[in-house]
Amino acid sequence: MPEFELVSRKLRERGWLIPAYTMPPNREELVVLRIVVRNGFSHDMAELFLRDLGAAREWLNDLEGPMPAERAPRCCTTSGLVHRG
């Protein structure tokens, strides 16, 4: 699992929705984290976000090896949600 996806996951554990995107063909090696800040995002919230981002980075740096690849269950869609009409 690419490092940015792991950072995105760790931030989600703290309530932040920061998706990791890979780029199209010819730039697959480039991965970005998309951070959108709404009007009214306070200085205190920014400090909390930076604290959580730093903790995610430290967690990633402390890993002793690569994370194993995950496989989605056969019954689920890529999002993990199953629609039952």
mmCIF file of N, CA and C in Angstrom:
data_model
loop_
_atom_site.group_PDB
_atom_site.id
_atom_site.type_symbol
_atom_site.label_atom_id
_atom_site.label_comp_id
_atom_site.label_asym_id
_atom_site.label_seq_id
_atom_site.Cartn_x
_atom_site.Cartn_y
_atom_site.Cartn_z
ATOM 1 N N MET A 1 0.855 -1.175 0.000
ATOM 2 C CA MET A 1 0.000 0.000 0.000
ATOM 3 C C MET A 1 0.902 1.240 0.000
ATOM 4 N N PRO A 2 0.672 2.161 -0.933
ATOM 5 C CA PRO A 2 1.507 3.363 -0.979
ATOM 6 C C PRO A 2 1.438 4.161 0.323
ATOM 7 N N GLU A 3 2.536 4.824 0.621
ATOM 8 C CA GLU A 3 2.651 5.551 1.882
ATOM 9 C C GLU A 3 1.561 6.602 2.065
ATOM 10 N N PHE A 4 1.214 7.317 0.989
ATOM 11 C CA PHE A 4 0.212 8.368 1.128
ATOM 12 C C PHE A 4 -1.156 7.801 1.468
ATOM 13 N N GLU A 5 -1.467 6.600 0.975
ATOM 14 C CA GLU A 5 -2.731 5.962 1.342
ATOM 15 C C GLU A 5 -2.730 5.611 2.823
ATOM 16 N N LEU A 6 -1.585 5.203 3.346
ATOM 17 C CA LEU A 6 -1.486 4.908 4.779
ATOM 18 C C LEU A 6 -1.679 6.167 5.601
ATOM 19 N N VAL A 7 -1.081 7.270 5.167
ATOM 20 C CA VAL A 7 -1.252 8.545 5.880
ATOM 21 C C VAL A 7 -2.723 8.951 5.838
ATOM 22 N N SER A 8 -3.357 8.814 4.690
ATOM 23 C CA SER A 8 -4.773 9.139 4.563
ATOM 24 C C SER A 8 -5.610 8.306 5.532
ATOM 25 N N ARG A 9 -5.300 7.012 5.638
ATOM 26 C CA ARG A 9 -6.014 6.122 6.571
ATOM 27 C C ARG A 9 -5.824 6.538 8.022
ATOM 28 N N LYS A 10 -4.575 6.847 8.382
ATOM 29 C CA LYS A 10 -4.308 7.246 9.767
ATOM 30 C C LYS A 10 -5.037 8.547 10.094
ATOM 31 N N LEU A 11 -5.092 9.474 9.156
ATOM 32 C CA LEU A 11 -5.820 10.718 9.397
ATOM 33 C C LEU A 11 -7.318 10.464 9.516
ATOM 34 N N ARG A 12 -7.827 9.520 8.746
ATOM 35 C CA ARG A 12 -9.252 9.177 8.841
ATOM 36 C C ARG A 12 -9.583 8.639 10.237
ATOM 37 N N GLU A 13 -8.661 7.907 10.840
ATOM 38 C CA GLU A 13 -8.871 7.406 12.204
ATOM 39 C C GLU A 13 -9.082 8.548 13.187
ATOM 40 N N ARG A 14 -8.554 9.720 12.880
ATOM 41 C CA ARG A 14 -8.696 10.889 13.748
ATOM 42 C C ARG A 14 -9.811 11.822 13.282
ATOM 43 N N GLY A 15 -10.572 11.396 12.245
ATOM 44 C CA GLY A 15 -11.717 12.174 11.798
ATOM 45 C C GLY A 15 -11.468 13.082 10.603
ATOM 46 N N TRP A 16 -10.281 13.072 10.041
ATOM 47 C CA TRP A 16 -9.954 13.912 8.889
ATOM 48 C C TRP A 16 -10.195 13.133 7.605
ATOM 49 N N LEU A 17 -10.788 13.765 6.613
ATOM 50 C CA LEU A 17 -11.025 13.145 5.318
ATOM 51 C C LEU A 17 -10.056 13.757 4.312
ATOM 52 N N ILE A 18 -8.911 13.128 4.171
ATOM 53 C CA ILE A 18 -7.842 13.604 3.300
ATOM 54 C C ILE A 18 -7.538 12.491 2.307
ATOM 55 N N PRO A 19 -8.191 12.495 1.131
ATOM 56 C CA PRO A 19 -7.975 11.405 0.181
ATOM 57 C C PRO A 19 -6.597 11.466 -0.468
ATOM 58 N N ALA A 20 -6.098 10.298 -0.816
ATOM 59 C CA ALA A 20 -4.843 10.171 -1.564
ATOM 60 C C ALA A 20 -5.202 9.821 -2.995
ATOM 61 N N TYR A 21 -4.647 10.549 -3.931
ATOM 62 C CA TYR A 21 -4.920 10.339 -5.344
ATOM 63 C C TYR A 21 -3.642 9.976 -6.085
ATOM 64 N N THR A 22 -3.742 8.979 -6.961
ATOM 65 C CA THR A 22 -2.650 8.704 -7.885
ATOM 66 C C THR A 22 -2.965 9.435 -9.182
ATOM 67 N N MET A 23 -1.939 9.737 -9.922
ATOM 68 C CA MET A 23 -2.093 10.485 -11.160
ATOM 69 C C MET A 23 -2.340 9.526 -12.334
ATOM 70 N N PRO A 24 -2.737 10.068 -13.478
ATOM 71 C CA PRO A 24 -3.021 9.239 -14.647
ATOM 72 C C PRO A 24 -1.759 8.600 -15.220
ATOM 73 N N PRO A 25 -1.932 7.738 -16.234
ATOM 74 C CA PRO A 25 -0.770 7.101 -16.865
ATOM 75 C C PRO A 25 0.294 8.135 -17.244
ATOM 76 N N ASN A 26 1.510 7.706 -17.208
ATOM 77 C CA ASN A 26 2.715 8.521 -17.440
ATOM 78 C C ASN A 26 3.129 9.303 -16.199
ATOM 79 N N ARG A 27 2.292 9.314 -15.140
ATOM 80 C CA ARG A 27 2.634 9.982 -13.881
ATOM 81 C C ARG A 27 2.190 9.164 -12.681
ATOM 82 N N GLU A 28 2.075 7.823 -12.832
ATOM 83 C CA GLU A 28 1.586 6.976 -11.752
ATOM 84 C C GLU A 28 2.427 7.066 -10.497
ATOM 85 N N GLU A 29 3.695 7.436 -10.640
ATOM 86 C CA GLU A 29 4.578 7.514 -9.480
ATOM 87 C C GLU A 29 4.250 8.705 -8.583
ATOM 88 N N LEU A 30 3.450 9.640 -9.078
ATOM 89 C CA LEU A 30 3.083 10.828 -8.305
ATOM 90 C C LEU A 30 1.777 10.572 -7.557
ATOM 91 N N VAL A 31 1.803 10.750 -6.248
ATOM 92 C CA VAL A 31 0.614 10.603 -5.412
ATOM 93 C C VAL A 31 0.458 11.885 -4.610
ATOM 94 N N VAL A 32 -0.763 12.375 -4.506
ATOM 95 C CA VAL A 32 -1.007 13.613 -3.765
ATOM 96 C C VAL A 32 -2.076 13.391 -2.707
ATOM 97 N N LEU A 33 -1.969 14.129 -1.623
ATOM 98 C CA LEU A 33 -3.019 14.200 -0.615
ATOM 99 C C LEU A 33 -3.777 15.498 -0.875
ATOM 100 N N ARG A 34 -5.077 15.405 -1.001
ATOM 101 C CA ARG A 34 -5.884 16.591 -1.285
ATOM 102 C C ARG A 34 -6.454 17.128 0.021
ATOM 103 N N ILE A 35 -6.070 18.330 0.345
ATOM 104 C CA ILE A 35 -6.546 18.972 1.572
ATOM 105 C C ILE A 35 -7.357 20.194 1.177
ATOM 106 N N VAL A 36 -8.634 20.195 1.527
ATOM 107 C CA VAL A 36 -9.520 21.322 1.249
ATOM 108 C C VAL A 36 -9.867 21.950 2.588
ATOM 109 N N VAL A 37 -9.627 23.242 2.699
ATOM 110 C CA VAL A 37 -9.908 23.961 3.943
ATOM 111 C C VAL A 37 -11.081 24.896 3.693
ATOM 112 N N ARG A 38 -12.113 24.742 4.489
ATOM 113 C CA ARG A 38 -13.306 25.581 4.356
ATOM 114 C C ARG A 38 -13.126 26.906 5.074
ATOM 115 N N ASN A 39 -13.891 27.881 4.636
ATOM 116 C CA ASN A 39 -13.940 29.161 5.310
ATOM 117 C C ASN A 39 -14.373 28.928 6.759
ATOM 118 N N GLY A 40 -13.695 29.527 7.697
ATOM 119 C CA GLY A 40 -14.022 29.344 9.100
ATOM 120 C C GLY A 40 -13.168 28.293 9.797
ATOM 121 N N PHE A 41 -12.242 27.682 9.068
ATOM 122 C CA PHE A 41 -11.324 26.709 9.670
ATOM 123 C C PHE A 41 -10.422 27.482 10.625
ATOM 124 N N SER A 42 -10.546 27.198 11.903
ATOM 125 C CA SER A 42 -9.865 28.000 12.916
ATOM 126 C C SER A 42 -8.388 27.626 13.081
ATOM 127 N N HIS A 43 -7.688 28.515 13.735
ATOM 128 C CA HIS A 43 -6.284 28.270 14.049
ATOM 129 C C HIS A 43 -6.161 27.023 14.929
ATOM 130 N N ASP A 44 -7.082 26.854 15.868
ATOM 131 C CA ASP A 44 -7.070 25.671 16.737
ATOM 132 C C ASP A 44 -7.256 24.385 15.934
ATOM 133 N N MET A 45 -8.162 24.417 14.940
ATOM 134 C CA MET A 45 -8.370 23.231 14.102
ATOM 135 C C MET A 45 -7.123 22.945 13.263
ATOM 136 N N ALA A 46 -6.477 24.007 12.787
ATOM 137 C CA ALA A 46 -5.247 23.824 12.008
ATOM 138 C C ALA A 46 -4.168 23.176 12.872
ATOM 139 N N GLU A 47 -4.060 23.601 14.117
ATOM 140 C CA GLU A 47 -3.086 22.995 15.022
ATOM 141 C C GLU A 47 -3.398 21.519 15.263
ATOM 142 N N LEU A 48 -4.678 21.192 15.431
ATOM 143 C CA LEU A 48 -5.075 19.791 15.616
ATOM 144 C C LEU A 48 -4.727 18.967 14.378
ATOM 145 N N PHE A 49 -5.019 19.525 13.197
ATOM 146 C CA PHE A 49 -4.706 18.806 11.967
ATOM 147 C C PHE A 49 -3.207 18.570 11.839
ATOM 148 N N LEU A 50 -2.416 19.602 12.071
ATOM 149 C CA LEU A 50 -0.962 19.450 11.958
ATOM 150 C C LEU A 50 -0.421 18.460 12.978
ATOM 151 N N ARG A 51 -1.000 18.445 14.172
ATOM 152 C CA ARG A 51 -0.598 17.462 15.182
ATOM 153 C C ARG A 51 -0.893 16.049 14.691
ATOM 154 N N ASP A 52 -2.102 15.833 14.160
ATOM 155 C CA ASP A 52 -2.488 14.508 13.683
ATOM 156 C C ASP A 52 -1.681 14.107 12.451
ATOM 157 N N LEU A 53 -1.377 15.059 11.568
ATOM 158 C CA LEU A 53 -0.547 14.764 10.404
ATOM 159 C C LEU A 53 0.859 14.362 10.842
ATOM 160 N N GLY A 54 1.401 15.071 11.828
ATOM 161 C CA GLY A 54 2.718 14.723 12.359
ATOM 162 C C GLY A 54 2.724 13.343 12.999
ATOM 163 N N ALA A 55 1.655 13.013 13.732
ATOM 164 C CA ALA A 55 1.561 11.694 14.365
ATOM 165 C C ALA A 55 1.482 10.599 13.299
ATOM 166 N N ALA A 56 0.744 10.845 12.208
ATOM 167 C CA ALA A 56 0.654 9.866 11.123
ATOM 168 C C ALA A 56 2.011 9.682 10.459
ATOM 169 N N ARG A 57 2.730 10.774 10.268
ATOM 170 C CA ARG A 57 4.072 10.702 9.671
ATOM 171 C C ARG A 57 5.020 9.925 10.570
ATOM 172 N N GLU A 58 4.972 10.182 11.871
ATOM 173 C CA GLU A 58 5.821 9.446 12.815
ATOM 174 C C GLU A 58 5.483 7.959 12.809
ATOM 175 N N TRP A 59 4.184 7.633 12.781
ATOM 176 C CA TRP A 59 3.758 6.233 12.734
ATOM 177 C C TRP A 59 4.331 5.563 11.495
ATOM 178 N N LEU A 60 4.252 6.255 10.359
ATOM 179 C CA LEU A 60 4.770 5.703 9.112
ATOM 180 C C LEU A 60 6.280 5.511 9.183
ATOM 181 N N ASN A 61 6.986 6.489 9.727
ATOM 182 C CA ASN A 61 8.444 6.388 9.853
ATOM 183 C C ASN A 61 8.865 5.269 10.794
ATOM 184 N N ASP A 62 8.023 4.943 11.775
ATOM 185 C CA ASP A 62 8.362 3.914 12.756
ATOM 186 C C ASP A 62 8.086 2.493 12.263
ATOM 187 N N LEU A 63 7.434 2.352 11.114
ATOM 188 C CA LEU A 63 7.180 1.009 10.587
ATOM 189 C C LEU A 63 8.509 0.339 10.269
ATOM 190 N N GLU A 64 8.609 -0.926 10.588
ATOM 191 C CA GLU A 64 9.855 -1.645 10.355
ATOM 192 C C GLU A 64 9.889 -2.328 8.996
ATOM 193 N N GLY A 65 8.784 -2.364 8.310
ATOM 194 C CA GLY A 65 8.737 -2.997 7.001
ATOM 195 C C GLY A 65 7.500 -2.541 6.262
ATOM 196 N N PRO A 66 7.350 -2.942 5.014
ATOM 197 C CA PRO A 66 6.167 -2.543 4.254
ATOM 198 C C PRO A 66 4.905 -3.190 4.805
ATOM 199 N N MET A 67 3.801 -2.503 4.641
ATOM 200 C CA MET A 67 2.521 -3.047 5.051
ATOM 201 C C MET A 67 2.096 -4.109 4.041
ATOM 202 N N PRO A 68 1.467 -5.181 4.511
ATOM 203 C CA PRO A 68 1.007 -6.203 3.562
ATOM 204 C C PRO A 68 -0.127 -5.663 2.702
ATOM 205 N N ALA A 69 -0.230 -6.160 1.494
ATOM 206 C CA ALA A 69 -1.321 -5.765 0.601
ATOM 207 C C ALA A 69 -2.632 -6.303 1.161
ATOM 208 N N GLU A 70 -3.672 -5.516 1.029
ATOM 209 C CA GLU A 70 -4.984 -5.935 1.510
ATOM 210 C C GLU A 70 -5.828 -6.379 0.338
ATOM 211 N N ARG A 71 -6.684 -7.315 0.602
ATOM 212 C CA ARG A 71 -7.606 -7.780 -0.424
ATOM 213 C C ARG A 71 -9.025 -7.527 0.051
ATOM 214 N N ALA A 72 -9.821 -6.925 -0.834
ATOM 215 C CA ALA A 72 -11.221 -6.672 -0.497
ATOM 216 C C ALA A 72 -12.004 -7.967 -0.560
ATOM 217 N N PRO A 73 -12.972 -8.141 0.323
ATOM 218 C CA PRO A 73 -13.833 -9.322 0.246
ATOM 219 C C PRO A 73 -14.545 -9.362 -1.104
ATOM 220 N N ARG A 74 -14.784 -10.548 -1.616
ATOM 221 C CA ARG A 74 -15.409 -10.692 -2.934
ATOM 222 C C ARG A 74 -16.801 -10.080 -3.003
ATOM 223 N N CYS A 75 -17.492 -10.007 -1.887
ATOM 224 C CA CYS A 75 -18.878 -9.539 -1.892
ATOM 225 C C CYS A 75 -19.001 -8.030 -1.951
ATOM 226 N N CYS A 76 -17.892 -7.328 -1.771
ATOM 227 C CA CYS A 76 -17.979 -5.879 -1.610
ATOM 228 C C CYS A 76 -17.505 -5.144 -2.851
ATOM 229 N N THR A 77 -18.000 -3.915 -2.984
ATOM 230 C CA THR A 77 -17.521 -3.040 -4.042
ATOM 231 C C THR A 77 -16.192 -2.449 -3.610
ATOM 232 N N THR A 78 -15.585 -1.648 -4.461
ATOM 233 C CA THR A 78 -14.297 -1.056 -4.124
ATOM 234 C C THR A 78 -14.389 -0.113 -2.931
ATOM 235 N N SER A 79 -15.563 0.452 -2.671
ATOM 236 C CA SER A 79 -15.703 1.351 -1.545
ATOM 237 C C SER A 79 -15.992 0.602 -0.248
ATOM 238 N N GLY A 80 -16.242 -0.696 -0.352
ATOM 239 C CA GLY A 80 -16.573 -1.467 0.834
ATOM 240 C C GLY A 80 -18.058 -1.455 1.149
ATOM 241 N N LEU A 81 -18.858 -0.699 0.356
ATOM 242 C CA LEU A 81 -20.293 -0.615 0.574
ATOM 243 C C LEU A 81 -21.006 -1.557 -0.380
ATOM 244 N N VAL A 82 -22.044 -2.161 0.103
ATOM 245 C CA VAL A 82 -22.844 -3.041 -0.746
ATOM 246 C C VAL A 82 -24.244 -2.471 -0.797
ATOM 247 N N HIS A 83 -24.720 -2.207 -1.994
ATOM 248 C CA HIS A 83 -26.069 -1.672 -2.161
ATOM 249 C C HIS A 83 -27.059 -2.819 -2.313
ATOM 250 N N ARG A 84 -28.057 -2.822 -1.487
ATOM 251 C CA ARG A 84 -29.096 -3.846 -1.572
ATOM 252 C C ARG A 84 -30.409 -3.129 -1.897
ATOM 253 N N GLY A 85 -30.848 -3.280 -3.149
ATOM 254 C CA GLY A 85 -32.023 -2.568 -3.650
ATOM 255 C C GLY A 85 -33.251 -3.074 -3.097
#
